[in-house]
Coordinates of C-alpha atoms in Angstrom, one line a residue:
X163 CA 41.4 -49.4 -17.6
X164 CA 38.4 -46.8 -17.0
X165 CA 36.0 -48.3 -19.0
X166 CA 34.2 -46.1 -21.4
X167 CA 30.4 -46.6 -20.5
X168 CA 29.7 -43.8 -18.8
X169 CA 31.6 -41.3 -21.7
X170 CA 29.4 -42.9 -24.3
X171 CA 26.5 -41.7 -22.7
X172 CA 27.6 -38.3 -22.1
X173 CA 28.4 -37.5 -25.3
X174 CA 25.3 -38.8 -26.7
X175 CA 23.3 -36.3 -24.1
X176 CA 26.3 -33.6 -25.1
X177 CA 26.1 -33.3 -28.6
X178 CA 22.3 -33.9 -28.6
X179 CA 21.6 -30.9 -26.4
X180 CA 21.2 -27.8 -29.7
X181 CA 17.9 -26.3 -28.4
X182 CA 18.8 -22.4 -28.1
X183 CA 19.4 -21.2 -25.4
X184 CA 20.2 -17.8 -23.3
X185 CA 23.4 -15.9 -21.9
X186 CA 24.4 -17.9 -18.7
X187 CA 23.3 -15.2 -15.8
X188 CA 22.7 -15.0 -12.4
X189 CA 18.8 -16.5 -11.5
X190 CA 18.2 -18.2 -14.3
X191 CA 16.0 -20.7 -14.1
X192 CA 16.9 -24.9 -13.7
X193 CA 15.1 -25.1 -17.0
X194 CA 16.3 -22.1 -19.0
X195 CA 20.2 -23.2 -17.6
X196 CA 19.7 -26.9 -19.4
X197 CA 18.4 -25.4 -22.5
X198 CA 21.1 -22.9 -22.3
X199 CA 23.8 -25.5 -21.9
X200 CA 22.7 -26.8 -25.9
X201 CA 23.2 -23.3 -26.7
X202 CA 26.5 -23.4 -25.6
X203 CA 27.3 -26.5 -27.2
X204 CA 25.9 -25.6 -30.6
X205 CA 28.3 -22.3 -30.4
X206 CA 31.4 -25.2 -29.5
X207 CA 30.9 -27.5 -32.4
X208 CA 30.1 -25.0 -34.5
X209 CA 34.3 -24.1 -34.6
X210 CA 36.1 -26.0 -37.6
X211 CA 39.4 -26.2 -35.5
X212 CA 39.9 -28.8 -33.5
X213 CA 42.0 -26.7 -31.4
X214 CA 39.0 -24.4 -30.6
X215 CA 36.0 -26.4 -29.8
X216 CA 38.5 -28.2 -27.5
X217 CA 39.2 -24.9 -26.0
X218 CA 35.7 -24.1 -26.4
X219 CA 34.4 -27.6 -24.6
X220 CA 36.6 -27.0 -21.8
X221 CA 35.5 -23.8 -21.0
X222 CA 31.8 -24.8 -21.4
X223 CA 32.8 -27.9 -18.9
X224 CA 34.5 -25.6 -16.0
X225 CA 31.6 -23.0 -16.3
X226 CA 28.2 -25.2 -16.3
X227 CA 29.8 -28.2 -14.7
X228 CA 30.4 -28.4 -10.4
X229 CA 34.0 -29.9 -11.2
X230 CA 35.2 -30.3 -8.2
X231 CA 32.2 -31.6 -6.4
X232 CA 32.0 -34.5 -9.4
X233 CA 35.6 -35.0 -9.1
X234 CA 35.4 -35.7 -5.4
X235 CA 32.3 -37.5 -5.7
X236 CA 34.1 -39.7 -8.4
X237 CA 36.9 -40.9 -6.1
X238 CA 34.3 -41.3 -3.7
X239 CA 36.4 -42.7 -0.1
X240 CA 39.6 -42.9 -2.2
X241 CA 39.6 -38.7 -1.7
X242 CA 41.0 -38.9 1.9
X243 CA 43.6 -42.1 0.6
X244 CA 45.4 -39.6 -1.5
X245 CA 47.8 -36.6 -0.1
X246 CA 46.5 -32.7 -0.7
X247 CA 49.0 -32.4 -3.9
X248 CA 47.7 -36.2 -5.2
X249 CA 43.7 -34.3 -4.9
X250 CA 44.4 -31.7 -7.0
X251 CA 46.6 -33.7 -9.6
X252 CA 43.3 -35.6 -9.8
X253 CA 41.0 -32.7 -10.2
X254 CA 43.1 -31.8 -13.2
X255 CA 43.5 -35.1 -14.8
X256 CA 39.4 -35.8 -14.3
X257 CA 39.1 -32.1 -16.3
X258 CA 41.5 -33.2 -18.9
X259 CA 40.1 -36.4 -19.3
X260 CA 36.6 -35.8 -19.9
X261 CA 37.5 -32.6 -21.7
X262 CA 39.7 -34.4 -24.8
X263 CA 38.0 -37.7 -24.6
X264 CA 34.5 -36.1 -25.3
X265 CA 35.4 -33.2 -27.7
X266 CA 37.1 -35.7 -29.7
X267 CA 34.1 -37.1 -30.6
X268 CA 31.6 -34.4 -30.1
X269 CA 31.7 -33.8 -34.3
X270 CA 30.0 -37.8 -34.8
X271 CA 27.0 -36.2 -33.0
X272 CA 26.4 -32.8 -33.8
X273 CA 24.4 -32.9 -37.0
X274 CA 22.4 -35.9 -34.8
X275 CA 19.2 -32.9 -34.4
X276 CA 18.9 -34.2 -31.0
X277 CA 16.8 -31.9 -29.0
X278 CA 16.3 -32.7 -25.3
X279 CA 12.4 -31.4 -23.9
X280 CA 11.7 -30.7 -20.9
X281 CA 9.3 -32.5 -19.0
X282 CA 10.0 -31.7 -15.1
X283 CA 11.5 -29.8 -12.8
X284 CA 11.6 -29.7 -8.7
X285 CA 13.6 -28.4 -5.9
X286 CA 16.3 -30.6 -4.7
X287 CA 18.1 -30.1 -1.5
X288 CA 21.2 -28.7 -3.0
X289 CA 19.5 -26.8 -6.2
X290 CA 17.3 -28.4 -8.5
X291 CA 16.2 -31.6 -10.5
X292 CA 15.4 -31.2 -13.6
X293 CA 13.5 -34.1 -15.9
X294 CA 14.0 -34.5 -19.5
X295 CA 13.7 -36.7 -23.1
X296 CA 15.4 -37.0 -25.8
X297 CA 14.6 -38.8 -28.8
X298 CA 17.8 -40.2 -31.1
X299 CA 17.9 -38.6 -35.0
X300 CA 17.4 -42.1 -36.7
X301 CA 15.2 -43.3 -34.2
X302 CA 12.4 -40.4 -35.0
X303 CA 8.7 -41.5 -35.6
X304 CA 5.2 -41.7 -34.0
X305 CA 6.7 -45.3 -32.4
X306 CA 10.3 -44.2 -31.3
X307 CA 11.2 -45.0 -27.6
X308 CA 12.8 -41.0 -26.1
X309 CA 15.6 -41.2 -24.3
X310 CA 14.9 -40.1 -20.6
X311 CA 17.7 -38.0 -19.2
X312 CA 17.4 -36.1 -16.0
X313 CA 19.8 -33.3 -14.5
X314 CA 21.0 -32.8 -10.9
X315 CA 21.7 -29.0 -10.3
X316 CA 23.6 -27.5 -7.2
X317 CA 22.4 -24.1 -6.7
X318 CA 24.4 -20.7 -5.5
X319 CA 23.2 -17.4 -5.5
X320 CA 20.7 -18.3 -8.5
X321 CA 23.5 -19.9 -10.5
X322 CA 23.6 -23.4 -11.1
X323 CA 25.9 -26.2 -11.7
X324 CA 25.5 -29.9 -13.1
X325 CA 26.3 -31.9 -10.8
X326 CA 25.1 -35.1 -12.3
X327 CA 23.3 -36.8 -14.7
X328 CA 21.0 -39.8 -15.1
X329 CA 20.6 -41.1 -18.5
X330 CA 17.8 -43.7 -18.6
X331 CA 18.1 -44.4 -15.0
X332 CA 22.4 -45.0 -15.2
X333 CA 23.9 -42.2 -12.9
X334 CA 27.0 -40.6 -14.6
X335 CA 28.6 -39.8 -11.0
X336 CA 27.8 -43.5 -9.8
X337 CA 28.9 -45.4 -12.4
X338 CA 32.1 -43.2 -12.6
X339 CA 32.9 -44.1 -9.4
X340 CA 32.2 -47.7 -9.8
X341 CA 35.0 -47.9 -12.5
X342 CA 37.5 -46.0 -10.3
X343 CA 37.1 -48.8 -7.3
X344 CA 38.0 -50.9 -10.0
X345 CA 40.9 -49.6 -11.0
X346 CA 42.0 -49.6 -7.3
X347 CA 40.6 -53.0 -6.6
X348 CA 42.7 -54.3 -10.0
X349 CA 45.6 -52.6 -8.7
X350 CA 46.0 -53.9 -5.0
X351 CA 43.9 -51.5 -3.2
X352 CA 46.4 -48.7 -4.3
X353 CA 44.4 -45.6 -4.7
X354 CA 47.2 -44.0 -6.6
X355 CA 46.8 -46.4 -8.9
X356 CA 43.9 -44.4 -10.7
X357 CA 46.6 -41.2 -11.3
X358 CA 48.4 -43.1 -13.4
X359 CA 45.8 -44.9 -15.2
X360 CA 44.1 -41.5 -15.8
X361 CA 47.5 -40.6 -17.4
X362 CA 47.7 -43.4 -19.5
X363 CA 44.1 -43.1 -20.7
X364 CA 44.6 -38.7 -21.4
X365 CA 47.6 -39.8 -23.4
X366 CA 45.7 -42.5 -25.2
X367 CA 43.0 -39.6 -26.1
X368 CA 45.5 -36.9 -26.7
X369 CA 47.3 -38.9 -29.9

């Protein structure tokens, strides 16, 4: 099964991100887009039907989040083992997934007070990197320990996209696609094998 490590730590970042933001537009800055991103998010959970912020999360995940890039970094070499029809099933398992396993527990977080500050930002090759720390509600005081959380941006045109993100050094993208090659390893070197274990897990999420 697709172990749930990396999810953990997104919705931890996710729900903590409530700093206001601005209007998603064309060359905003990497900064700006991370603080916008909580705005978003605040706007999501703030809907008392489940139905909604669902609708709502997903949205916010197709429009600040390279989903396709992530997918197919995800799968990493297992892309090219599956046929053109397989690649997109995956694409729209990978949205599903992430999109009912994390709004179904976005509400345990989102009264948290978590506020993310930003404490960097450079140029990357393909957009932007930008630095970050976040310090859990319970945990506030002169002595607590913030949560370091940095953002990989791709860049178009002045609009970005998240591409990745490393939460106290643990790469979301990497670790995501460490527990895919496990799934194939687990299931005979079958790379179709994670299709049907993505199915099994959205149903799981789904009930």
């Amino acid at each position: 099964m697709i172990r749930r490590t990396l999810l953990t730590a997104a919705v931890m970042l996710f729900a903590g991100v409530l700093a206001p933001g601005l209007p998603a537009r064309a060359g905003m800055d990497p900064a700006a887009f991370i603080n916008n991103l909580g705005h978003q998010l605040q706007m999501v959970t703030s809907n008392i039907s489940p139905e909604q912020r669902l609708a709502g999360f997903r949205e916010l995940f197709r429009e600040d989040f390279d989903v396709p890039g992530l997918g197919r970094f995800v799968l990493g070499r297992y892309w090219w083992a599956l046929t053109p029809s397989q690649q997109q099933e995956f694409l729209g398992l990978f949205e599903n997934y992430v999109v009912l396993t994390y709004s179904d527990r976005l509400s345990e977080f989102a009264d948290s007070g978590n506020v993310p500050k930003v404490t960097g930002c450079r140029a990357d090759p393909d957009g932007a990197f930008v630095s970050s720390e976040i310090v859990r509600g319970a945990g506030r005081g002169p002595t607590a320990q913030p949560i370091k959380v940095d953002w990989r941006l791709t860049g178009h045109d002045g609009i970005y996209k998240i591409s990745d993100v490393v939460i106290a050094g643990l790469s979301m993208a990497v670790n995501g696609r460490s527990q895919l090659e496990g799934v194939v390893e687990r299931n005979g070197g079958r790379a179709q094998a994670i299709l049907a274990v993505m199915r099994q897990q959205i149903a799981s999420a789904a009930r």
